[in-house]
Tab-separated table of C-alpha atoms and ligand atoms in Angstrom:
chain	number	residue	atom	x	y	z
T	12	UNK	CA	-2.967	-7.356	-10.250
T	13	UNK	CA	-5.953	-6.244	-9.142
T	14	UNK	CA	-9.104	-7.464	-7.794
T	15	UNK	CA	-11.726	-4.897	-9.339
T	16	UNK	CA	-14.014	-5.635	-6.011
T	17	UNK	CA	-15.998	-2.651	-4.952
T	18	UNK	CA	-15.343	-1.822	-1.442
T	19	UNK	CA	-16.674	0.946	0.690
T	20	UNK	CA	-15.402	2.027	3.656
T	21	UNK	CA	-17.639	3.666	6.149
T	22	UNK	CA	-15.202	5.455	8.971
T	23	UNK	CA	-14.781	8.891	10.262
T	24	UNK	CA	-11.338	8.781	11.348
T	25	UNK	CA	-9.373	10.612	8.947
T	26	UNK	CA	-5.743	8.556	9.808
T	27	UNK	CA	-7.556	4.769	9.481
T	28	UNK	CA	-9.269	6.114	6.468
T	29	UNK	CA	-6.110	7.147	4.519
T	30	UNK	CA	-4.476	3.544	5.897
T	31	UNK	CA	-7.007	1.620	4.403
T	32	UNK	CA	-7.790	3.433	1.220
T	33	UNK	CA	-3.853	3.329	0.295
T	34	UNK	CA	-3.302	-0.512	1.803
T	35	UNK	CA	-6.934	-1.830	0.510
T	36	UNK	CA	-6.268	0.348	-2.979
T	37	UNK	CA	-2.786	-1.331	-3.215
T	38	UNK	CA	-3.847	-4.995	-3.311
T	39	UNK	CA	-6.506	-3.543	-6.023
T	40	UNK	CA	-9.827	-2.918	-4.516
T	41	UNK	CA	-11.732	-0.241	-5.793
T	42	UNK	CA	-12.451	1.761	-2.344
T	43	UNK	CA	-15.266	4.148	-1.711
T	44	UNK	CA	-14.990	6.022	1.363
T	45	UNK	CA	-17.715	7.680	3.082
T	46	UNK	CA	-17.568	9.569	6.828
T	47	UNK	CA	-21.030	8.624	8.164
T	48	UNK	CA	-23.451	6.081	8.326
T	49	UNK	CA	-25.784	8.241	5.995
T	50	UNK	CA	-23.351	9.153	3.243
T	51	UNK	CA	-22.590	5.135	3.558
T	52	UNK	CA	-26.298	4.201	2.547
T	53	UNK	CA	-25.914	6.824	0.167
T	54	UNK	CA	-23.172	5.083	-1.566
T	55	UNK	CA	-24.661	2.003	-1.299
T	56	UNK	CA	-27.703	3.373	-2.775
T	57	UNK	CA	-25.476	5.147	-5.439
T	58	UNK	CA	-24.023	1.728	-6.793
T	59	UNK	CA	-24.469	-1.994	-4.474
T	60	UNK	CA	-21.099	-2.825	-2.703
T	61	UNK	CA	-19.723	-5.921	-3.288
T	62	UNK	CA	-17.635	-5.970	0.545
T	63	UNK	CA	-18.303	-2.852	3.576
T	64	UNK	CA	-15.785	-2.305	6.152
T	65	UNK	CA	-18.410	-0.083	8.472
T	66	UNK	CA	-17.274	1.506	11.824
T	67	UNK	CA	-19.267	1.021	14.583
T	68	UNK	CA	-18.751	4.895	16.107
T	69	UNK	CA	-19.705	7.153	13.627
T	70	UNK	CA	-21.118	10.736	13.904
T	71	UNK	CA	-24.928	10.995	13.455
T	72	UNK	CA	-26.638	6.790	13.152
T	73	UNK	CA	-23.911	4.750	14.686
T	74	UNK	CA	-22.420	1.239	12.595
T	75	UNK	CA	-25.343	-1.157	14.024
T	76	UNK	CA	-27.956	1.167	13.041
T	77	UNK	CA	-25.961	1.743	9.388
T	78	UNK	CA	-25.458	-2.355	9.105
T	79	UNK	CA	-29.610	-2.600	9.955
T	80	UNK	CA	-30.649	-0.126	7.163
T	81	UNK	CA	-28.150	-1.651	4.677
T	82	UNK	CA	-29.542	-5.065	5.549
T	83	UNK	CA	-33.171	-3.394	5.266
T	84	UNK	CA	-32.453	-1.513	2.109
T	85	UNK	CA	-31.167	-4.904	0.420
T	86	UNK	CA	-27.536	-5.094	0.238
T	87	UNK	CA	-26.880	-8.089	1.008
T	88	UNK	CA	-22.475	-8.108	0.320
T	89	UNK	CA	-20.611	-9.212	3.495
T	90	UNK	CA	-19.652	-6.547	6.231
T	91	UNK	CA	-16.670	-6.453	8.227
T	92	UNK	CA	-17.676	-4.192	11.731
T	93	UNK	CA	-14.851	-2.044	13.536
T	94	UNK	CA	-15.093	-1.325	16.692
T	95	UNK	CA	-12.874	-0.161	19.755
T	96	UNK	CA	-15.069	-2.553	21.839
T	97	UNK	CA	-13.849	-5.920	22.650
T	98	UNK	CA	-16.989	-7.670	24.926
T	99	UNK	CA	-18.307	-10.629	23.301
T	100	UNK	CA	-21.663	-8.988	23.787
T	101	UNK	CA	-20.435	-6.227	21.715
T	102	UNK	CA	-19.558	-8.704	19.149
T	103	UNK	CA	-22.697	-10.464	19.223
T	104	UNK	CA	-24.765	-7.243	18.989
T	105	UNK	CA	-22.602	-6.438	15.288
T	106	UNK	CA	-23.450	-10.015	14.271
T	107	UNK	CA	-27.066	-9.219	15.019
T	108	UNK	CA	-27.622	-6.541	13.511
T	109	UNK	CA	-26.234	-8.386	9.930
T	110	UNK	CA	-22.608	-8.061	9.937
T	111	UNK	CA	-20.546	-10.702	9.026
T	112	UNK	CA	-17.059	-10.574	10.631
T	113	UNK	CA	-16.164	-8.061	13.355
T	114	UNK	CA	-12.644	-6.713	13.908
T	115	UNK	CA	-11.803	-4.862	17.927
T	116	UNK	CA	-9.551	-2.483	16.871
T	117	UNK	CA	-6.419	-1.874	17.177
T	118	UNK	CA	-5.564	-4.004	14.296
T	119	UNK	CA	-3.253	-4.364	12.036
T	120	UNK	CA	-3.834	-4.006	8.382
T	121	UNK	CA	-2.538	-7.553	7.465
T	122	UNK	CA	-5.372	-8.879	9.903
T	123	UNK	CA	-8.146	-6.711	8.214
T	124	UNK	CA	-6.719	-7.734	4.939
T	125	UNK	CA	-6.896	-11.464	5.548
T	126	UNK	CA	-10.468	-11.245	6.908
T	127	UNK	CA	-12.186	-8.924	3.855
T	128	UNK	CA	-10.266	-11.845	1.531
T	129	UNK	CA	-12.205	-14.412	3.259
T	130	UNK	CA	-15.367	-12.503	2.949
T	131	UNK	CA	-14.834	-11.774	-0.568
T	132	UNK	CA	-13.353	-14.944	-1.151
T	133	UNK	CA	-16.194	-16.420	-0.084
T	134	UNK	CA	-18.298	-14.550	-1.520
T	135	UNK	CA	-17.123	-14.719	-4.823
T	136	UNK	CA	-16.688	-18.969	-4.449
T	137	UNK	CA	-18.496	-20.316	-7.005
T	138	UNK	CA	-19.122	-24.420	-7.659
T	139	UNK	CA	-21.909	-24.706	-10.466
T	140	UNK	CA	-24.175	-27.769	-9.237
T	141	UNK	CA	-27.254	-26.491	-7.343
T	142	UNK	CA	-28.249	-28.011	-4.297
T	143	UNK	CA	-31.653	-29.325	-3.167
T	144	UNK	CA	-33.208	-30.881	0.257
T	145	UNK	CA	-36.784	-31.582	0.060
T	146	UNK	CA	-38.360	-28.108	-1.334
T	147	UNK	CA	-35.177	-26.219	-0.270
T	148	UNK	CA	-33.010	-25.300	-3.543
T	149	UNK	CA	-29.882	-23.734	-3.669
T	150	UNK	CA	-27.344	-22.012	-6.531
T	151	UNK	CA	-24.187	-21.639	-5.218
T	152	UNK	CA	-23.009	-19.938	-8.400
T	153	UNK	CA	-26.041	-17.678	-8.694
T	154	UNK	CA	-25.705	-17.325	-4.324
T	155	UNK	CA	-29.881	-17.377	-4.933
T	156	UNK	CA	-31.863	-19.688	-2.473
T	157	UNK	CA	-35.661	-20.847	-2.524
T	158	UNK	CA	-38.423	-22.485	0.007
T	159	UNK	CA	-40.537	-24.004	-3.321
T	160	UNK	CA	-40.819	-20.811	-5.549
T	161	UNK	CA	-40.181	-18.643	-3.043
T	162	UNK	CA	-36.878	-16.868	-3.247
T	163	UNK	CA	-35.343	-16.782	0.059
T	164	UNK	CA	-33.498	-13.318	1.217
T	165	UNK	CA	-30.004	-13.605	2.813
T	166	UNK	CA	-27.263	-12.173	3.946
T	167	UNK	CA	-23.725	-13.458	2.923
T	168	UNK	CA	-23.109	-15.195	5.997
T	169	UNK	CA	-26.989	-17.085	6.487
T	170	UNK	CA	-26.008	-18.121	2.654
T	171	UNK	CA	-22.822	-19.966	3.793
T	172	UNK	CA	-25.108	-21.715	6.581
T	173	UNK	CA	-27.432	-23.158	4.526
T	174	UNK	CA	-24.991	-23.945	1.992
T	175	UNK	CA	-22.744	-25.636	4.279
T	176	UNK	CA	-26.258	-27.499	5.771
T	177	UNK	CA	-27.039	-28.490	1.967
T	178	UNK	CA	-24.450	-29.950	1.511
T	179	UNK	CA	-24.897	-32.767	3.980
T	180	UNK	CA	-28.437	-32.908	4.643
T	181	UNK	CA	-29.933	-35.125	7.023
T	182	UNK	CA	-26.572	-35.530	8.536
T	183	UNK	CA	-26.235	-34.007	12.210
T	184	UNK	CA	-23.590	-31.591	12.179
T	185	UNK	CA	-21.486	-29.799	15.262
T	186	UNK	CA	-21.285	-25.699	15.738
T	187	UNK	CA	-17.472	-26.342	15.670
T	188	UNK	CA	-17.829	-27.845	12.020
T	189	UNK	CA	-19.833	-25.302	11.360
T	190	UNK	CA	-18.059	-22.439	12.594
T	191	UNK	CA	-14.785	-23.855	10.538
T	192	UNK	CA	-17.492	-24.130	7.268
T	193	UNK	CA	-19.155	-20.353	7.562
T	194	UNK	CA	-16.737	-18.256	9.649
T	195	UNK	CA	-12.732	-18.628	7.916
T	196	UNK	CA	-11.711	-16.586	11.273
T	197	UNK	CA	-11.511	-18.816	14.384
T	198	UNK	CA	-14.077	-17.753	16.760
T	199	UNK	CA	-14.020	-18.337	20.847
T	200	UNK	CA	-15.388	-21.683	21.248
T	201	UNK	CA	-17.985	-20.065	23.856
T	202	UNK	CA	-19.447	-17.457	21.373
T	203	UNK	CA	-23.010	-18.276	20.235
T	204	UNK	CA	-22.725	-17.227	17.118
T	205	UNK	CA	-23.511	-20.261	15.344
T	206	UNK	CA	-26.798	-20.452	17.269
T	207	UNK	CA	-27.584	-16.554	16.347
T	208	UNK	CA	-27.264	-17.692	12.685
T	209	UNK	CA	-29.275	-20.574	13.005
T	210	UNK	CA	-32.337	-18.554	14.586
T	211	UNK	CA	-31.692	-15.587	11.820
T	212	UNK	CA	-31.778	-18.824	9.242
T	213	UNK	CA	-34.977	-20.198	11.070
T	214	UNK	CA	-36.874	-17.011	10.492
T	215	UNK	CA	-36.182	-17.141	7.009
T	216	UNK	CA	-36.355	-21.042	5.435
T	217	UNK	CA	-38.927	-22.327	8.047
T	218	UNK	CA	-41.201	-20.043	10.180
T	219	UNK	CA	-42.876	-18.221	7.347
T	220	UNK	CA	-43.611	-21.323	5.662
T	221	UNK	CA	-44.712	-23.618	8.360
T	222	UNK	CA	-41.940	-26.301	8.493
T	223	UNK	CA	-39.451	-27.436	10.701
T	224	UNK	CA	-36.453	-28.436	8.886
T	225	UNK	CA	-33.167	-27.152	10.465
T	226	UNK	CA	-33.335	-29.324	13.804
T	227	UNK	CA	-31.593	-28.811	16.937
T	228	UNK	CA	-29.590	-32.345	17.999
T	229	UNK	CA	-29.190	-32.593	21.615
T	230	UNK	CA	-25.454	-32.907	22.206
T	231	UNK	CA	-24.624	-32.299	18.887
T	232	UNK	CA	-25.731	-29.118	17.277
T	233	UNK	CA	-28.104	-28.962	14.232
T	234	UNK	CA	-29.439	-30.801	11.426
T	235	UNK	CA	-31.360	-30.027	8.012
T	236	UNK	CA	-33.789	-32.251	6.814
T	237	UNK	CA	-35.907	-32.757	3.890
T	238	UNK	CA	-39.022	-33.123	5.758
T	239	UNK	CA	-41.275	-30.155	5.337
T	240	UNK	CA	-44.026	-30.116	8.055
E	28	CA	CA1	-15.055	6.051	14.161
């Protein structure tokens, strides 16, 4: 059975590429392959991907500088980041340049396959009833967001934040509860990447508009109100 989801694949080396195009091409993706970071925005450009599995060493622009212009050129579908790095700042630096799950390889294929389900998975996730706090809005089917009329641009994973704030607004809720809401894949309890997220998010629903609504709680982690000044 297969899924029909576009996937591209954006790696030079020729063995993982033939891996992942027979393995990912198996469980019914429909893979595009492409062996640098410009032939990847090409692609992208060519038809929008609906998942990227982008290396981070590539000939010519490396993966962060691929993952930036794909972010910049508006493709917005969820990005899984290789890399033969394993530092947590290395991690951090994929995050922030817009990737949503990063993999140190070597890995195995059942690990890669498990983590571009829960991207796509979560992705795909739809539950019809939009969401609202205070002049926030939110259509989970639609995966649209708007500040008042003003559609809101974001990636896959800053989508899943604000959904997962939406849906209990005014609450205060912990970076553990939120790492088990946005990211499927445990993540070390030390990494900061629910705190990256929340400043990406920030710079989106609240500084360009003037308002203050996703609050840090002292001791406790963050909380989205309805209030709007
Ligand atoms: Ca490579």
């Amino acid at each position: 059975m297969g899924t029909g989801i576009d996937l591209l694949i954006i790696e030079d080396e020729v063995r993982l590429v033939g891996v992942l195009l027979r393995g990912l091409g198996e469980e019914g993706f429909a893979v595009r392959i492409a062996r640098t970071g410009e032939a990847g925005l090409a692609q992208a450009a060519e038809k929008d991907p609906q998942v990227v599995v982008l290396d981070v060493g590539l000939p010519g622009i490396d993966g962060f500088e691929t993952c930036r212009r794909l972010r910049d050129a508006g493709h917005w579908a969820p990005i899984l980041m290789l890399s033969a790095q394993a530092t947590v700042e290395d991690r951090v630096h994929g995050l922030e340049s817009g990737a949503d799950d990063y993999l140190t390889k070597p890995f195995s294929f059942a690990e890669l396959l498990a983590r571009v389900r829960a991207l796509t998975r979560r992705h795909r996730r739809e539950s019809a009833e939009a969401l609202t706090t205070g002049s926030l809005s939110l259509d989970p089917a639609q995966r649209r967001a708007w500040r008042g009329t003003a559609e809101l641009k974001l990636s896959a994973r800053e989508f899943d934040l604000l959904e997962a704030l939406m849906r209990r607004p005014g609450h205060a809720v912990s970076r553990d509860w939120l790492l088990e809401q946005v990211w499927d894949i445990a993540y070390e309890q030390r990494s900061n990447v629910v705190d990256v997220y929340v400043r990406y998010l920030r710079a989106k629903i609240d500084e360009p508009f003037g308002t203050n609504s996703l609050q840090t709680v002292r001791g406790v982690g963050y909380r989205l109100t309805a209030e709007s000044g």
